């Protein structure tokens, strides 16, 4: 019985692979690896500019999710899997069809000009956008326009490999 319990525990550990992450420079790589530092059950983080991927070991699915949450908290996004099981990044909290004239995303990884350019290019595809303010120091992007579809904005940001928290709608 003891051998079975040890085998089951060992089988829970595995590799987490996150693909399509925005990694354009050494600072992005260090930021992604640094996001995973000190998380219990997470080890051996690697990030690669060429493959746009972050890979780490996790002792179980709970640790794997803590790693994903940490990457999101540092402004990174991608398609994640723990072995063969897909893992979801934290929900941004949008409502289907929700529209706003202004929206602000916080916590986006904006370490360099290439990061800022990638975010800018992603959001320029958003219908209704008239202006954008990117502040690398506060890791904030504010979008202004008319009737912008919030889930579309989130999707554009995430397709570019970034994660950002959506600030509550401003009161009119």
Short mmCIF file of C-alpha atoms in Angstrom, two decimals:
data_model
loop_
_atom_site.label_atom_id
_atom_site.label_comp_id
_atom_site.label_asym_id
_atom_site.label_seq_id
_atom_site.Cartn_x
_atom_site.Cartn_y
_atom_site.Cartn_z
CA UNK A 1 0.00 0.00 0.00
CA UNK A 2 2.77 2.45 0.81
CA UNK A 3 4.43 1.94 -2.58
CA UNK A 4 1.11 2.69 -4.31
CA UNK A 5 0.70 5.95 -2.36
CA UNK A 6 4.22 7.06 -3.28
CA UNK A 7 3.64 6.22 -6.95
CA UNK A 8 0.40 8.23 -7.01
CA UNK A 9 2.07 11.21 -5.37
CA UNK A 10 4.93 11.05 -7.86
CA UNK A 11 2.49 10.88 -10.76
CA UNK A 12 0.90 14.17 -9.69
CA UNK A 13 4.07 16.12 -10.44
CA UNK A 14 4.74 17.24 -13.95
CA UNK A 15 5.68 19.91 -16.40
CA UNK A 16 3.72 23.06 -17.01
CA UNK A 17 4.12 24.56 -20.47
CA UNK A 18 2.80 28.00 -21.32
CA UNK A 19 2.92 28.85 -25.04
CA UNK A 20 2.42 32.10 -26.98
CA UNK A 21 3.70 34.28 -24.13
CA UNK A 22 5.04 37.72 -25.06
CA UNK A 23 8.76 37.32 -24.47
CA UNK A 24 10.77 39.77 -26.55
CA UNK A 25 13.93 40.38 -24.52
CA UNK A 26 16.04 39.31 -21.57
CA UNK A 27 13.97 41.43 -19.19
CA UNK A 28 10.80 39.59 -20.27
CA UNK A 29 12.55 36.25 -19.73
CA UNK A 30 13.79 37.30 -16.29
CA UNK A 31 10.35 38.72 -15.43
CA UNK A 32 8.60 35.47 -16.30
CA UNK A 33 11.12 33.34 -14.41
CA UNK A 34 11.07 35.77 -11.49
CA UNK A 35 7.28 35.54 -11.28
CA UNK A 36 7.70 31.86 -10.43
CA UNK A 37 10.40 32.32 -7.76
CA UNK A 38 9.43 31.25 -4.27
CA UNK A 39 6.18 29.50 -5.16
CA UNK A 40 5.85 26.33 -3.12
CA UNK A 41 5.83 23.27 -5.35
CA UNK A 42 7.15 25.13 -8.41
CA UNK A 43 10.71 24.60 -9.59
CA UNK A 44 13.07 24.86 -12.53
CA UNK A 45 11.43 27.78 -14.38
CA UNK A 46 12.63 28.43 -17.92
CA UNK A 47 11.53 31.06 -20.42
CA UNK A 48 12.57 31.21 -24.05
CA UNK A 49 12.35 34.21 -26.40
CA UNK A 50 12.54 32.08 -29.55
CA UNK A 51 9.72 29.66 -28.70
CA UNK A 52 7.71 32.30 -26.75
CA UNK A 53 7.22 29.77 -23.98
CA UNK A 54 7.56 29.42 -20.23
CA UNK A 55 8.13 25.95 -18.79
CA UNK A 56 8.33 24.91 -15.15
CA UNK A 57 7.94 21.86 -12.94
CA UNK A 58 5.03 21.63 -10.52
CA UNK A 59 4.58 19.06 -7.76
CA UNK A 60 0.81 18.95 -8.40
CA UNK A 61 -2.02 20.75 -10.15
CA UNK A 62 -2.49 23.17 -7.24
CA UNK A 63 1.15 24.28 -7.54
CA UNK A 64 0.76 24.48 -11.33
CA UNK A 65 -2.20 26.86 -10.90
CA UNK A 66 -0.24 28.98 -8.40
CA UNK A 67 2.44 29.32 -11.09
CA UNK A 68 -0.14 30.35 -13.70
CA UNK A 69 -1.63 32.90 -11.29
CA UNK A 70 1.85 34.30 -10.61
CA UNK A 71 2.56 34.68 -14.34
CA UNK A 72 -0.77 36.50 -14.75
CA UNK A 73 0.06 38.68 -11.76
CA UNK A 74 3.24 39.74 -13.54
CA UNK A 75 1.39 40.56 -16.77
CA UNK A 76 2.10 37.42 -18.83
CA UNK A 77 -0.48 35.28 -20.66
CA UNK A 78 -0.41 32.18 -22.82
CA UNK A 79 -1.94 28.79 -23.51
CA UNK A 80 -1.09 26.66 -20.48
CA UNK A 81 -1.05 22.93 -19.86
CA UNK A 82 -0.02 20.73 -16.95
CA UNK A 83 1.03 17.61 -18.78
CA UNK A 84 -1.93 17.06 -21.11
CA UNK A 85 -4.47 18.97 -19.00
CA UNK A 86 -5.22 22.54 -20.09
CA UNK A 87 -4.98 25.19 -17.38
CA UNK A 88 -6.89 28.46 -17.45
CA UNK A 89 -5.44 31.82 -16.54
CA UNK A 90 -7.47 33.82 -13.99
CA UNK A 91 -10.68 35.30 -15.34
CA UNK A 92 -10.47 39.01 -16.05
CA UNK A 93 -14.10 39.51 -15.06
CA UNK A 94 -15.73 40.68 -18.27
CA UNK A 95 -19.38 40.26 -19.12
CA UNK A 96 -20.40 38.95 -22.53
CA UNK A 97 -21.18 41.86 -24.83
CA UNK A 98 -20.12 44.46 -22.23
CA UNK A 99 -19.23 47.79 -23.83
CA UNK A 100 -17.36 50.78 -22.46
CA UNK A 101 -16.17 54.14 -23.70
CA UNK A 102 -13.07 53.92 -21.49
CA UNK A 103 -11.33 50.97 -19.93
CA UNK A 104 -8.12 50.57 -18.01
CA UNK A 105 -5.94 47.48 -17.75
CA UNK A 106 -3.40 47.24 -14.94
CA UNK A 107 -0.49 44.92 -14.21
CA UNK A 108 0.56 44.42 -17.83
CA UNK A 109 4.21 43.45 -18.36
CA UNK A 110 5.67 46.49 -20.14
CA UNK A 111 9.42 46.24 -19.57
CA UNK A 112 10.64 47.71 -22.86
CA UNK A 113 9.73 49.49 -26.07
CA UNK A 114 8.97 46.21 -27.84
CA UNK A 115 6.45 45.25 -25.12
CA UNK A 116 4.78 48.65 -25.37
CA UNK A 117 4.72 48.42 -29.17
CA UNK A 118 3.16 44.93 -29.07
CA UNK A 119 0.41 46.10 -26.69
CA UNK A 120 -0.21 49.18 -28.82
CA UNK A 121 -0.46 47.11 -32.00
CA UNK A 122 -2.82 44.63 -30.33
CA UNK A 123 -5.25 47.29 -29.15
CA UNK A 124 -5.23 49.26 -32.42
CA UNK A 125 -7.40 46.43 -33.82
CA UNK A 126 -10.17 47.23 -31.30
CA UNK A 127 -13.33 48.65 -32.88
CA UNK A 128 -14.31 52.01 -31.42
CA UNK A 129 -10.84 52.87 -30.07
CA UNK A 130 -9.92 56.54 -30.51
CA UNK A 131 -6.90 56.89 -28.21
CA UNK A 132 -4.64 54.89 -25.93
CA UNK A 133 -2.36 55.81 -23.03
CA UNK A 134 0.40 53.33 -22.17
CA UNK A 135 2.26 53.94 -18.91
CA UNK A 136 5.15 51.52 -18.45
CA UNK A 137 5.99 52.88 -14.98
CA UNK A 138 2.56 51.93 -13.62
CA UNK A 139 2.06 48.97 -16.01
CA UNK A 140 -1.23 50.51 -17.08
CA UNK A 141 -3.01 50.92 -20.40
CA UNK A 142 -6.05 53.18 -20.71
CA UNK A 143 -8.25 52.87 -23.78
CA UNK A 144 -10.63 55.63 -24.87
CA UNK A 145 -13.29 55.46 -27.53
CA UNK A 146 -16.92 54.76 -28.11
CA UNK A 147 -18.73 51.51 -27.50
CA UNK A 148 -15.63 49.33 -27.28
CA UNK A 149 -16.48 45.67 -26.59
CA UNK A 150 -14.65 44.73 -23.40
CA UNK A 151 -14.25 40.97 -24.12
CA UNK A 152 -12.77 41.90 -27.52
CA UNK A 153 -10.16 44.10 -25.82
CA UNK A 154 -9.25 41.31 -23.40
CA UNK A 155 -8.94 38.83 -26.25
CA UNK A 156 -6.65 41.16 -28.24
CA UNK A 157 -4.40 41.70 -25.22
CA UNK A 158 -4.21 37.99 -24.45
CA UNK A 159 -3.58 37.00 -28.08
CA UNK A 160 -0.54 39.28 -27.88
CA UNK A 161 0.70 37.24 -24.88
CA UNK A 162 -0.11 39.73 -22.13
CA UNK A 163 -2.38 39.59 -19.09
CA UNK A 164 -3.92 42.64 -17.46
CA UNK A 165 -6.54 43.17 -14.80
CA UNK A 166 -9.52 45.19 -15.93
CA UNK A 167 -10.30 48.13 -13.65
CA UNK A 168 -13.91 48.61 -12.65
CA UNK A 169 -15.96 50.76 -15.00
CA UNK A 170 -15.85 54.43 -14.18
CA UNK A 171 -19.11 55.88 -12.83
CA UNK A 172 -20.88 58.25 -15.19
#
